[in-house]
Amino acid sequence: MNPEDTAGLVQRALAGEQTGLARLVAALTPVIQARVARTLLARRSLLAGGRDLRQEVEDQSQEVFLALFNRDAHVLRSWQAERGLSLENFVGLVAERQVLSFLRSGRRNPWKEDPSFTEDELTTATPESDPEEVTASREHLSRLLDRLREELSPLGCRLFQLLFVQELSQTEVQTASGLSADAVYAWRSRLRRLAQKLLAEMSGTGASARKT
Amino acid sequence: MDDRLLSELGDLARQQHDAERASLDDRWDRLAAGTLTAEEDAELKALGESSPEAREAYEAFRPLGADFQARVVNAINAERTTEAPSPKPQEPRPRVLPFRRMIHRAEVWVGFAAAVAAGVFFLVRGPEQPRIPNYEMADLKGDQTNRGSEPSQQSGLPKLSPGSPLTLTATPDTAVQGVEARAFLSSLSGKRDLLPWTSEPRVDPKGTVSLEGTLGKEIQLPAGDWRIWIVVGRKGRIPSVQELQAELQAGRFRDADWQAVFKDLRVKPRASP
């Protein structure tokens, strides 16, 4: 889909137009299915034994659509094409988060709750542990990465990707995300505090962070 | 505090991505999208038979299909209704185009047999409009029915020859008035666009729709495998061919005002003299 068509289709679906909704669902189904399948297959051992993977892909894909549209479609409405994230990538991140949350907690829909830590939580409860003091095994780090992906909004995931996976420069991140230098700096800081917070939570040294 | 923890996480994310792409390359995404080439499809099918893990992956990426999409649209609408009890905005009516003016479209379409075969119908009702009754197509009788020797997806297709009588009947579960019907066809091979059909069905006073004639005379249909669609709807409410195609591709086979039913058949080439 080209970006203009995509934005128009999203608007039609959000307005309740049935044909627009049907077309949007048809366009996004393969994207969501593939991301759900990839996320599940990479963590197959976390899925209860005997569970039919095809059925789980179908169930989780439907949950992703519902997550996009529930509460007056507040998740889908948060998609902003000008932030450099295509709709396909945006829903892919939503799908990944949905599956990670399901695998960790069994919750079918993490979006019904506050999707991330508040600034206050991050600011007040973060222990000052140097990362080098923490000997995180690869498995531990892997779980931390999943938790980070689960906690972050699609925009937060995008910023993590640009800053720490692609390792782009500050200027490149600003260009790719459409954010100001201050906003990128704020995101870098927020990501750092969130990672620390989650690490502390997983190590049992931090306050229980989630309002589960 | 520096970003070493985040850098470690970024390294790990890269490694995971590379490992995942090594085991599940882009072809798997195209499998889900239904855009594999025949060669790629054969490769993945063969791979899927090589181990239980690969079979599971193939099943995970095999397209969810139109019936899934119909259920999703239904679920979204149900959730919207639950969240907002006040009436939602009315969908603008699709523009209705005169049937006869569109019969020269050249492309042919096939679609979504699984959803219809599974009997999955998506119901959307306007707040004040009673929906038309459910229609069912009567079995089609051809010259013969081929079984066994044909590919499985083709087995059982009624076969007709030029000169064969053909009767298609769609019957409502309760009598209804004020409906009209149109016929469309789509190829079961090659391009899959919906094509308005020149043959025009009749509607009797109880709402039963029939299309009757002799193949090659009143009913013109080239040799090949075809899906014949009968679309019944309130007068002036049957969607345009473009809208209808979009609806069917999305797995919606009826609305409050219309319903699409179909039968498949094979037309044999005219025998050489």
CSV table of C-alpha atoms in Angstrom, one decimal:
chain,number,residue,atom,x,y,z
A,1,MET,CA,0.0,0.0,0.0
A,2,ASN,CA,1.3,3.5,-0.7
A,3,PRO,CA,1.2,5.8,2.3
A,4,GLU,CA,-1.6,8.0,1.0
A,5,ASP,CA,-3.9,5.0,0.3
A,6,THR,CA,-3.0,3.6,3.7
A,7,ALA,CA,-3.8,6.8,5.5
A,8,GLY,CA,-7.1,7.1,3.6
A,9,LEU,CA,-8.0,3.5,4.4
A,10,VAL,CA,-7.3,4.0,8.1
A,11,GLN,CA,-9.5,7.1,8.2
A,12,ARG,CA,-12.3,5.3,6.4
A,13,ALA,CA,-12.1,2.4,8.8
A,14,LEU,CA,-11.9,4.7,11.9
A,15,ALA,CA,-15.0,6.5,10.6
A,16,GLY,CA,-16.9,3.2,10.7
A,17,GLU,CA,-17.1,2.7,7.0
A,18,GLN,CA,-17.5,-1.1,6.5
A,19,THR,CA,-15.9,-1.4,3.1
A,20,GLY,CA,-12.9,0.6,4.4
A,21,LEU,CA,-12.7,-1.6,7.5
A,22,ALA,CA,-12.9,-4.8,5.4
A,23,ARG,CA,-10.1,-3.6,3.1
A,24,LEU,CA,-7.9,-2.5,5.9
A,25,VAL,CA,-8.3,-5.9,7.6
A,26,ALA,CA,-7.6,-7.6,4.3
A,27,ALA,CA,-4.4,-5.5,3.8
A,28,LEU,CA,-3.1,-6.0,7.3
A,29,THR,CA,-3.9,-9.6,7.9
A,30,PRO,CA,-0.7,-11.0,6.2
A,31,VAL,CA,1.5,-8.4,8.0
A,32,ILE,CA,0.0,-9.3,11.4
A,33,GLN,CA,0.0,-13.0,10.7
A,34,ALA,CA,3.6,-13.1,9.7
A,35,ARG,CA,4.7,-11.0,12.7
A,36,VAL,CA,2.7,-13.2,15.1
A,37,ALA,CA,4.0,-16.3,13.5
A,38,ARG,CA,7.6,-15.1,13.7
A,39,THR,CA,7.3,-14.0,17.3
A,40,LEU,CA,5.7,-17.3,18.4
A,41,LEU,CA,8.1,-19.5,16.4
A,42,ALA,CA,11.1,-17.8,17.9
A,43,ARG,CA,9.7,-18.5,21.4
A,44,ARG,CA,8.1,-21.9,20.7
A,45,SER,CA,9.3,-23.3,24.1
A,46,LEU,CA,7.2,-20.7,25.9
A,47,LEU,CA,4.0,-21.9,24.4
A,48,ALA,CA,2.2,-24.5,26.4
A,49,GLY,CA,2.9,-28.0,25.1
A,50,GLY,CA,0.2,-29.5,22.9
A,51,ARG,CA,-1.0,-26.1,21.8
A,52,ASP,CA,-1.8,-25.9,18.2
A,53,LEU,CA,0.5,-23.2,16.7
A,54,ARG,CA,-1.8,-22.5,13.7
A,55,GLN,CA,-4.7,-21.9,16.1
A,56,GLU,CA,-2.6,-19.7,18.3
A,57,VAL,CA,-1.5,-17.6,15.3
A,58,GLU,CA,-5.1,-17.2,14.3
A,59,ASP,CA,-6.2,-16.3,17.9
A,60,GLN,CA,-3.3,-13.8,18.4
A,61,SER,CA,-3.8,-12.2,15.1
A,62,GLN,CA,-7.4,-11.5,15.9
A,63,GLU,CA,-6.3,-10.2,19.3
A,64,VAL,CA,-4.0,-7.8,17.5
A,65,PHE,CA,-6.8,-6.4,15.4
A,66,LEU,CA,-9.0,-6.0,18.5
A,67,ALA,CA,-6.1,-4.3,20.2
A,68,LEU,CA,-5.9,-1.8,17.3
A,69,PHE,CA,-9.6,-1.0,17.4
A,70,ASN,CA,-10.6,-1.2,21.1
A,71,ARG,CA,-11.3,1.8,23.2
A,72,ASP,CA,-12.3,3.8,20.2
A,73,ALA,CA,-9.2,2.5,18.3
A,74,HIS,CA,-6.9,4.6,20.4
A,75,VAL,CA,-3.9,2.4,19.4
A,76,LEU,CA,-4.6,2.7,15.7
A,77,ARG,CA,-5.2,6.4,16.1
A,78,SER,CA,-1.8,6.8,17.6
A,79,TRP,CA,-0.2,5.8,14.3
A,80,GLN,CA,1.4,8.8,12.7
A,81,ALA,CA,2.8,8.3,9.2
A,82,GLU,CA,5.0,11.3,9.5
A,83,ARG,CA,6.9,9.7,12.3
A,84,GLY,CA,8.6,7.5,9.6
A,85,LEU,CA,6.9,4.3,10.7
A,86,SER,CA,4.8,2.7,8.0
A,87,LEU,CA,1.4,1.3,9.1
A,88,GLU,CA,2.7,-2.2,8.3
A,89,ASN,CA,5.7,-1.7,10.7
A,90,PHE,CA,3.5,-0.1,13.3
A,91,VAL,CA,1.0,-2.9,13.4
A,92,GLY,CA,3.9,-5.3,13.3
A,93,LEU,CA,5.2,-3.8,16.5
A,94,VAL,CA,1.8,-4.0,18.0
A,95,ALA,CA,1.6,-7.6,17.1
A,96,GLU,CA,5.0,-8.4,18.6
A,97,ARG,CA,4.0,-6.7,21.8
A,98,GLN,CA,0.7,-8.6,21.9
A,99,VAL,CA,2.4,-11.9,21.5
A,100,LEU,CA,5.1,-11.2,24.0
A,101,SER,CA,2.6,-10.1,26.6
A,102,PHE,CA,0.5,-13.2,26.0
A,103,LEU,CA,3.5,-15.5,26.3
A,104,ARG,CA,4.7,-13.9,29.5
A,105,SER,CA,1.5,-13.4,31.3
A,106,GLY,CA,-1.2,-15.2,29.4
A,107,ARG,CA,-3.1,-11.9,29.0
A,108,ARG,CA,-4.9,-11.8,25.8
A,109,ASN,CA,-4.9,-8.1,25.5
A,110,PRO,CA,-2.2,-6.0,27.2
A,111,TRP,CA,-3.6,-2.8,25.7
A,112,LYS,CA,-6.6,-2.7,28.1
A,113,GLU,CA,-4.1,-1.6,30.7
A,114,ASP,CA,-1.7,1.3,30.9
A,115,PRO,CA,0.7,0.3,28.2
A,116,SER,CA,3.9,1.5,29.8
A,117,PHE,CA,5.5,2.9,32.9
A,118,THR,CA,4.7,6.4,33.9
A,119,GLU,CA,7.4,9.0,34.0
A,120,ASP,CA,7.1,9.1,37.8
A,121,GLU,CA,7.6,5.3,38.1
A,122,LEU,CA,10.7,5.5,36.0
A,123,THR,CA,12.1,8.5,37.9
A,124,THR,CA,11.5,7.6,41.5
A,125,ALA,CA,11.9,3.8,41.7
A,126,THR,CA,15.0,3.2,39.5
A,127,PRO,CA,17.9,1.7,41.5
A,128,GLU,CA,21.2,3.1,40.5
A,129,SER,CA,22.9,-0.1,39.5
A,130,ASP,CA,25.7,0.1,37.0
A,131,PRO,CA,24.9,-2.3,34.1
A,132,GLU,CA,28.4,-3.7,34.4
A,133,GLU,CA,27.6,-4.8,37.9
A,134,VAL,CA,24.9,-7.0,36.6
A,135,THR,CA,26.0,-10.2,35.1
A,136,ALA,CA,23.2,-10.9,32.8
A,137,SER,CA,23.2,-14.2,31.1
A,138,ARG,CA,22.2,-14.2,27.5
A,139,GLU,CA,18.9,-15.8,28.5
A,140,HIS,CA,18.4,-13.1,31.1
A,141,LEU,CA,19.2,-10.4,28.5
A,142,SER,CA,16.9,-12.0,26.1
A,143,ARG,CA,14.0,-11.9,28.6
A,144,LEU,CA,14.9,-8.3,29.3
A,145,LEU,CA,14.7,-7.5,25.6
A,146,ASP,CA,11.3,-9.1,25.4
A,147,ARG,CA,10.1,-7.2,28.4
A,148,LEU,CA,11.4,-4.0,26.9
A,149,ARG,CA,9.6,-4.7,23.6
A,150,GLU,CA,6.5,-5.5,25.6
A,151,GLU,CA,6.5,-2.3,27.6
A,152,LEU,CA,7.4,0.1,24.8
A,153,SER,CA,4.8,1.8,22.6
A,154,PRO,CA,5.3,1.4,18.8
A,155,LEU,CA,7.1,4.8,18.8
A,156,GLY,CA,9.3,3.7,21.7
A,157,CYS,CA,10.2,0.5,19.8
A,158,ARG,CA,11.0,2.6,16.8
A,159,LEU,CA,13.3,4.8,18.8
A,160,PHE,CA,15.0,1.8,20.4
A,161,GLN,CA,15.5,0.3,16.9
A,162,LEU,CA,16.9,3.5,15.5
A,163,LEU,CA,19.2,4.3,18.4
A,164,PHE,CA,20.4,1.0,19.6
A,165,VAL,CA,19.8,-1.6,16.9
A,166,GLN,CA,20.6,0.4,13.8
A,167,GLU,CA,22.9,2.6,15.9
A,168,LEU,CA,22.1,5.7,13.9
A,169,SER,CA,23.5,9.1,14.8
A,170,GLN,CA,21.4,11.6,16.6
A,171,THR,CA,20.8,13.6,13.4
A,172,GLU,CA,19.9,10.4,11.5
A,173,VAL,CA,17.4,9.4,14.2
A,174,GLN,CA,15.9,12.9,14.1
A,175,THR,CA,15.5,12.6,10.3
A,176,ALA,CA,14.1,9.1,10.4
A,177,SER,CA,11.6,9.8,13.2
A,178,GLY,CA,10.7,13.3,12.5
A,179,LEU,CA,11.4,14.2,16.2
A,180,SER,CA,13.3,17.1,17.5
A,181,ALA,CA,16.7,16.8,19.1
A,182,ASP,CA,15.2,17.3,22.5
A,183,ALA,CA,12.5,14.7,21.9
A,184,VAL,CA,15.1,12.1,20.8
A,185,TYR,CA,17.3,12.9,23.8
A,186,ALA,CA,14.2,12.5,26.0
A,187,TRP,CA,13.5,9.1,24.4
A,188,ARG,CA,17.1,8.0,24.9
A,189,SER,CA,16.8,8.8,28.5
A,190,ARG,CA,13.4,7.2,28.9
A,191,LEU,CA,14.6,4.0,27.3
A,192,ARG,CA,17.7,3.9,29.5
A,193,ARG,CA,15.5,4.3,32.7
A,194,LEU,CA,13.0,1.7,31.5
A,195,ALA,CA,15.7,-0.9,30.8
A,196,GLN,CA,17.1,-0.3,34.2
A,197,LYS,CA,13.7,-0.5,35.8
A,198,LEU,CA,12.9,-3.8,34.1
A,199,LEU,CA,16.3,-5.2,34.9
A,200,ALA,CA,15.8,-4.4,38.5
A,201,GLU,CA,12.3,-5.9,38.5
A,202,MET,CA,13.6,-9.1,36.9
A,203,SER,CA,16.5,-9.3,39.4
A,204,GLY,CA,14.0,-8.9,42.3
A,205,THR,CA,15.6,-5.6,43.4
A,206,GLY,CA,13.0,-3.2,42.1
A,207,ALA,CA,9.5,-2.5,43.2
A,208,SER,CA,6.9,-4.4,41.3
A,209,ALA,CA,6.4,-2.2,38.4
A,210,ARG,CA,3.4,-3.5,36.5
A,211,LYS,CA,-0.1,-2.8,37.6
A,212,THR,CA,-1.3,-6.3,36.8
B,1,MET,CA,24.9,6.6,33.4
B,2,ASP,CA,25.9,5.4,29.9
B,3,ASP,CA,23.9,3.3,27.5
B,4,ARG,CA,25.8,0.1,27.7
B,5,LEU,CA,22.8,-2.0,28.8
B,6,LEU,CA,20.8,-0.6,25.9
B,7,SER,CA,23.7,-1.2,23.5
B,8,GLU,CA,23.8,-4.9,24.7
B,9,LEU,CA,20.1,-5.2,24.1
B,10,GLY,CA,20.5,-3.6,20.7
B,11,ASP,CA,23.3,-6.2,19.9
B,12,LEU,CA,21.1,-9.0,21.0
B,13,ALA,CA,18.1,-7.6,18.9
B,14,ARG,CA,20.4,-7.6,15.8
B,15,GLN,CA,21.5,-11.2,16.5
B,16,GLN,CA,18.0,-12.4,17.0
B,17,HIS,CA,16.9,-10.7,13.8
B,18,ASP,CA,19.7,-12.2,11.8
B,19,ALA,CA,19.0,-15.7,13.2
B,20,GLU,CA,15.3,-15.4,12.5
B,21,ARG,CA,15.9,-14.3,9.0
B,22,ALA,CA,18.3,-17.1,8.4
B,23,SER,CA,15.7,-19.7,9.4
B,24,LEU,CA,12.6,-17.9,8.1
B,25,ASP,CA,13.5,-15.7,5.1
B,26,ASP,CA,11.2,-13.3,3.3
B,27,ARG,CA,9.5,-16.1,1.4
B,28,TRP,CA,7.5,-16.9,4.6
B,29,ASP,CA,6.1,-13.4,4.7
B,30,ARG,CA,5.1,-13.8,1.1
B,31,LEU,CA,3.5,-17.1,1.9
B,32,ALA,CA,1.2,-15.3,4.4
B,33,ALA,CA,0.5,-12.7,1.9
B,34,GLY,CA,-0.3,-15.2,-0.8
B,35,THR,CA,2.2,-13.7,-3.2
B,36,LEU,CA,4.7,-16.6,-3.6
B,37,THR,CA,5.7,-17.7,-7.0
B,38,ALA,CA,4.7,-21.2,-7.9
B,39,GLU,CA,8.3,-22.3,-7.6
B,40,GLU,CA,8.7,-20.7,-4.2
B,41,ASP,CA,5.4,-22.2,-3.0
B,42,ALA,CA,6.7,-25.7,-4.1
B,43,GLU,CA,9.9,-25.1,-2.2
B,44,LEU,CA,8.2,-24.1,1.0
B,45,LYS,CA,5.8,-27.0,0.7
B,46,ALA,CA,8.6,-29.4,0.3
B,47,LEU,CA,10.4,-27.8,3.2
B,48,GLY,CA,7.2,-28.1,5.2
B,49,GLU,CA,7.3,-31.8,4.7
B,50,SER,CA,10.9,-32.2,5.8
B,51,SER,CA,10.4,-32.0,9.6
B,52,PRO,CA,7.7,-31.4,12.2
B,53,GLU,CA,9.1,-28.0,12.9
B,54,ALA,CA,9.0,-26.9,9.3
B,55,ARG,CA,5.5,-28.3,8.9
B,56,GLU,CA,4.5,-26.2,11.9
B,57,ALA,CA,6.1,-23.1,10.4
B,58,TYR,CA,4.3,-23.7,7.1
B,59,GLU,CA,1.0,-24.0,8.9
B,60,ALA,CA,1.8,-20.8,10.9
B,61,PHE,CA,2.4,-18.8,7.8
B,62,ARG,CA,-0.3,-20.4,5.6
B,63,PRO,CA,-2.7,-17.5,4.7
B,64,LEU,CA,-5.5,-17.1,7.3
B,65,GLY,CA,-7.9,-16.4,4.5
B,66,ALA,CA,-11.1,-14.6,3.9
B,67,ASP,CA,-13.1,-16.4,6.6
B,68,PHE,CA,-10.6,-15.2,9.2
B,69,GLN,CA,-10.9,-11.6,7.9
B,70,ALA,CA,-14.7,-11.8,8.0
B,71,ARG,CA,-14.6,-13.0,11.6
B,72,VAL,CA,-12.2,-10.1,12.5
B,73,VAL,CA,-14.4,-7.5,10.9
B,74,ASN,CA,-17.3,-9.0,12.8
B,75,ALA,CA,-15.5,-9.0,16.1
B,76,ILE,CA,-14.3,-5.4,15.6
B,77,ASN,CA,-17.9,-4.3,14.9
B,78,ALA,CA,-19.2,-6.3,17.9
B,79,GLU,CA,-16.6,-4.6,20.1
B,80,ARG,CA,-17.5,-1.2,18.7
B,81,THR,CA,-21.1,-1.8,19.4
B,82,THR,CA,-20.3,-2.8,23.0
B,83,GLU,CA,-18.1,0.3,23.5
B,84,ALA,CA,-20.5,2.7,22.0
B,85,PRO,CA,-24.2,1.8,22.5
B,86,SER,CA,-25.3,4.9,20.5
B,87,PRO,CA,-25.9,4.3,16.8
B,88,LYS,CA,-22.7,4.3,14.8
B,89,PRO,CA,-22.4,6.5,11.7
B,90,GLN,CA,-24.2,4.9,8.7
B,91,GLU,CA,-22.0,3.6,6.0
B,92,PRO,CA,-22.5,5.5,2.8
B,93,ARG,CA,-24.4,3.4,0.4
B,94,PRO,CA,-22.2,2.0,-2.4
B,95,ARG,CA,-23.0,3.6,-5.7
B,96,VAL,CA,-25.2,1.4,-7.7
B,97,LEU,CA,-24.2,1.1,-11.4
B,98,PRO,CA,-26.5,-0.2,-14.1
B,99,PHE,CA,-25.8,-3.9,-14.6
B,100,ARG,CA,-25.8,-3.7,-18.4
B,101,ARG,CA,-23.3,-0.9,-18.7
B,102,MET,CA,-20.6,-2.9,-17.1
B,103,ILE,CA,-20.6,-6.1,-19.0
B,104,HIS,CA,-17.5,-5.3,-21.0
B,105,ARG,CA,-15.0,-5.5,-18.2
B,106,ALA,CA,-12.3,-7.9,-19.4
B,107,GLU,CA,-10.9,-9.4,-16.3
B,108,VAL,CA,-12.2,-12.4,-14.4
B,109,TRP,CA,-11.9,-13.1,-10.8
B,110,VAL,CA,-11.9,-16.0,-8.4
B,111,GLY,CA,-11.9,-15.7,-4.8
B,112,PHE,CA,-12.4,-17.2,-1.5
B,113,ALA,CA,-14.0,-20.6,-1.8
B,114,ALA,CA,-13.0,-21.6,1.7
B,115,ALA,CA,-15.1,-19.0,3.4
B,116,VAL,CA,-18.2,-19.7,1.5
B,117,ALA,CA,-17.6,-23.4,1.6
B,118,ALA,CA,-17.3,-23.2,5.3
B,119,GLY,CA,-20.6,-21.4,5.4
B,120,VAL,CA,-19.2,-18.3,6.9
B,121,PHE,CA,-21.4,-15.4,6.5
B,122,PHE,CA,-20.8,-12.0,7.9
B,123,LEU,CA,-23.9,-10.1,9.0
B,124,VAL,CA,-24.0,-6.4,9.3
B,125,ARG,CA,-27.3,-4.8,10.0
B,126,GLY,CA,-28.3,-1.2,9.8
B,127,PRO,CA,-30.3,-0.2,12.9
B,128,GLU,CA,-33.7,0.1,11.2
B,129,GLN,CA,-33.5,-2.2,8.2
B,130,PRO,CA,-34.5,-5.9,8.5
B,131,ARG,CA,-32.1,-8.0,6.6
B,132,ILE,CA,-33.2,-10.0,3.6
B,133,PRO,CA,-33.8,-13.7,4.3
B,134,ASN,CA,-31.0,-16.3,3.8
B,135,TYR,CA,-30.7,-17.6,0.3
B,136,GLU,CA,-29.3,-21.0,-0.7
B,137,MET,CA,-28.4,-22.2,-4.2
B,138,ALA,CA,-29.9,-25.5,-5.3
B,139,ASP,CA,-27.5,-28.2,-6.5
B,140,LEU,CA,-26.5,-27.8,-10.1
B,141,LYS,CA,-26.9,-30.8,-12.4
B,142,GLY,CA,-24.5,-31.1,-15.3
B,143,ASP,CA,-23.9,-33.6,-18.1
B,144,GLN,CA,-21.8,-35.6,-15.7
B,145,THR,CA,-19.7,-35.2,-12.6
B,146,ASN,CA,-16.1,-36.1,-12.7
B,147,ARG,CA,-14.6,-37.7,-9.6
B,148,GLY,CA,-11.3,-39.3,-8.9
B,149,SER,CA,-9.4,-38.7,-12.1
B,150,GLU,CA,-9.3,-34.9,-11.7
B,151,PRO,CA,-7.2,-32.9,-9.3
B,152,SER,CA,-8.9,-32.9,-5.9
B,153,GLN,CA,-9.9,-29.2,-5.9
B,154,GLN,CA,-11.6,-29.7,-9.2
B,155,SER,CA,-13.3,-33.0,-8.4
B,156,GLY,CA,-17.0,-33.0,-8.3
B,157,LEU,CA,-17.5,-30.0,-10.6
B,158,PRO,CA,-20.6,-30.4,-12.6
B,159,LYS,CA,-19.6,-30.6,-16.3
B,160,LEU,CA,-21.7,-29.0,-19.0
B,161,SER,CA,-21.3,-28.9,-22.8
B,162,PRO,CA,-22.6,-26.4,-25.3
B,163,GLY,CA,-26.3,-27.4,-25.8
B,164,SER,CA,-26.7,-28.5,-22.2
B,165,PRO,CA,-29.7,-27.2,-20.2
B,166,LEU,CA,-28.6,-25.1,-17.2
B,167,THR,CA,-30.8,-24.1,-14.3
B,168,LEU,CA,-29.5,-22.1,-11.3
B,169,THR,CA,-32.0,-21.5,-8.5
B,170,ALA,CA,-31.5,-19.5,-5.3
B,171,THR,CA,-34.3,-19.9,-2.8
B,172,PRO,CA,-34.9,-17.7,0.3
B,173,ASP,CA,-35.7,-19.4,3.6
B,174,THR,CA,-38.8,-17.2,3.9
B,175,ALA,CA,-40.7,-15.5,1.1
B,176,VAL,CA,-39.6,-12.0,0.4
B,177,GLN,CA,-40.7,-9.2,-1.9
B,178,GLY,CA,-39.0,-6.2,-3.3
B,179,VAL,CA,-35.8,-7.9,-4.2
B,180,GLU,CA,-33.9,-8.0,-7.5
B,181,ALA,CA,-31.0,-10.3,-8.6
B,182,ARG,CA,-27.9,-10.0,-10.8
B,183,ALA,CA,-25.6,-12.7,-12.0
B,184,PHE,CA,-21.8,-12.5,-12.0
B,185,LEU,CA,-19.1,-14.9,-12.9
B,186,SER,CA,-15.5,-15.4,-12.1
B,187,SER,CA,-12.9,-17.8,-13.4
B,188,LEU,CA,-11.6,-20.6,-11.3
B,189,SER,CA,-8.2,-20.2,-13.0
B,190,GLY,CA,-6.2,-17.3,-14.3
B,191,LYS,CA,-7.3,-13.8,-13.4
B,192,ARG,CA,-9.9,-13.7,-10.7
B,193,ASP,CA,-11.9,-10.5,-11.1
B,194,LEU,CA,-15.6,-10.5,-10.8
B,195,LEU,CA,-17.3,-10.1,-14.1
B,196,PRO,CA,-20.9,-9.1,-14.6
B,197,TRP,CA,-22.7,-11.8,-16.6
B,198,THR,CA,-24.9,-11.1,-19.6
B,199,SER,CA,-27.4,-13.7,-18.4
B,200,GLU,CA,-30.1,-12.1,-16.3
B,201,PRO,CA,-31.8,-14.0,-13.5
B,202,ARG,CA,-35.6,-13.8,-12.9
B,203,VAL,CA,-37.2,-13.3,-9.5
B,204,ASP,CA,-40.6,-14.8,-8.8
B,205,PRO,CA,-43.2,-13.2,-6.4
B,206,LYS,CA,-41.9,-15.2,-3.5
B,207,GLY,CA,-38.3,-14.0,-4.0
B,208,THR,CA,-36.9,-17.2,-5.6
B,209,VAL,CA,-34.3,-16.4,-8.1
B,210,SER,CA,-33.7,-18.5,-11.2
B,211,LEU,CA,-31.5,-18.4,-14.2
B,212,GLU,CA,-32.5,-20.9,-16.9
B,213,GLY,CA,-31.5,-21.6,-20.4
B,214,THR,CA,-29.4,-23.7,-22.8
B,215,LEU,CA,-25.6,-23.3,-22.7
B,216,GLY,CA,-24.5,-21.7,-26.0
B,217,LYS,CA,-28.0,-20.3,-26.7
B,218,GLU,CA,-29.7,-18.2,-24.0
B,219,ILE,CA,-26.7,-18.7,-21.7
B,220,GLN,CA,-23.2,-17.8,-23.0
B,221,LEU,CA,-20.3,-19.1,-21.1
B,222,PRO,CA,-16.8,-20.0,-22.6
B,223,ALA,CA,-15.1,-23.3,-22.0
B,224,GLY,CA,-13.4,-23.5,-18.6
B,225,ASP,CA,-14.0,-23.7,-14.9
B,226,TRP,CA,-16.4,-21.0,-13.6
B,227,ARG,CA,-18.0,-19.7,-10.5
B,228,ILE,CA,-21.4,-18.4,-11.1
B,229,TRP,CA,-22.6,-15.8,-8.5
B,230,ILE,CA,-26.2,-14.9,-7.9
B,231,VAL,CA,-26.5,-11.7,-5.9
B,232,VAL,CA,-29.9,-11.0,-4.5
B,233,GLY,CA,-30.7,-7.6,-2.9
B,234,ARG,CA,-33.3,-5.1,-2.1
B,235,LYS,CA,-34.1,-3.0,-5.2
B,236,GLY,CA,-31.4,-0.5,-5.7
B,237,ARG,CA,-29.2,-1.9,-2.9
B,238,ILE,CA,-27.0,-4.4,-4.7
B,239,PRO,CA,-23.5,-3.0,-4.6
B,240,SER,CA,-21.6,-2.1,-7.7
B,241,VAL,CA,-19.3,-4.7,-9.2
B,242,GLN,CA,-16.3,-3.0,-7.7
B,243,GLU,CA,-17.8,-2.7,-4.3
B,244,LEU,CA,-19.0,-6.3,-4.5
B,245,GLN,CA,-15.6,-7.6,-5.4
B,246,ALA,CA,-14.1,-5.8,-2.4
B,247,GLU,CA,-16.8,-7.2,-0.1
B,248,LEU,CA,-16.3,-10.7,-1.4
B,249,GLN,CA,-12.5,-10.5,-1.2
B,250,ALA,CA,-12.9,-9.4,2.4
B,251,GLY,CA,-15.0,-12.4,3.1
B,252,ARG,CA,-18.3,-10.6,3.3
B,253,PHE,CA,-21.0,-12.5,1.4
B,254,ARG,CA,-24.0,-10.6,2.6
B,255,ASP,CA,-25.2,-7.5,4.2
B,256,ALA,CA,-28.6,-6.4,5.5
B,257,ASP,CA,-29.6,-5.6,2.0
B,258,TRP,CA,-28.0,-8.2,-0.2
B,259,GLN,CA,-26.5,-11.7,-0.3
B,260,ALA,CA,-24.1,-13.4,-2.7
B,261,VAL,CA,-24.4,-17.2,-3.3
B,262,PHE,CA,-22.5,-19.2,-5.9
B,263,LYS,CA,-22.1,-22.5,-7.7
B,264,ASP,CA,-19.0,-23.8,-9.6
B,265,LEU,CA,-19.2,-25.6,-12.9
B,266,ARG,CA,-17.0,-26.7,-15.8
B,267,VAL,CA,-17.9,-25.9,-19.3
B,268,LYS,CA,-16.4,-28.4,-21.8
B,269,PRO,CA,-15.1,-27.2,-25.1
B,270,ARG,CA,-17.4,-27.6,-28.1
B,271,ALA,CA,-16.8,-31.0,-29.6
B,272,SER,CA,-14.8,-30.9,-32.9
B,273,PRO,CA,-17.0,-31.9,-35.9
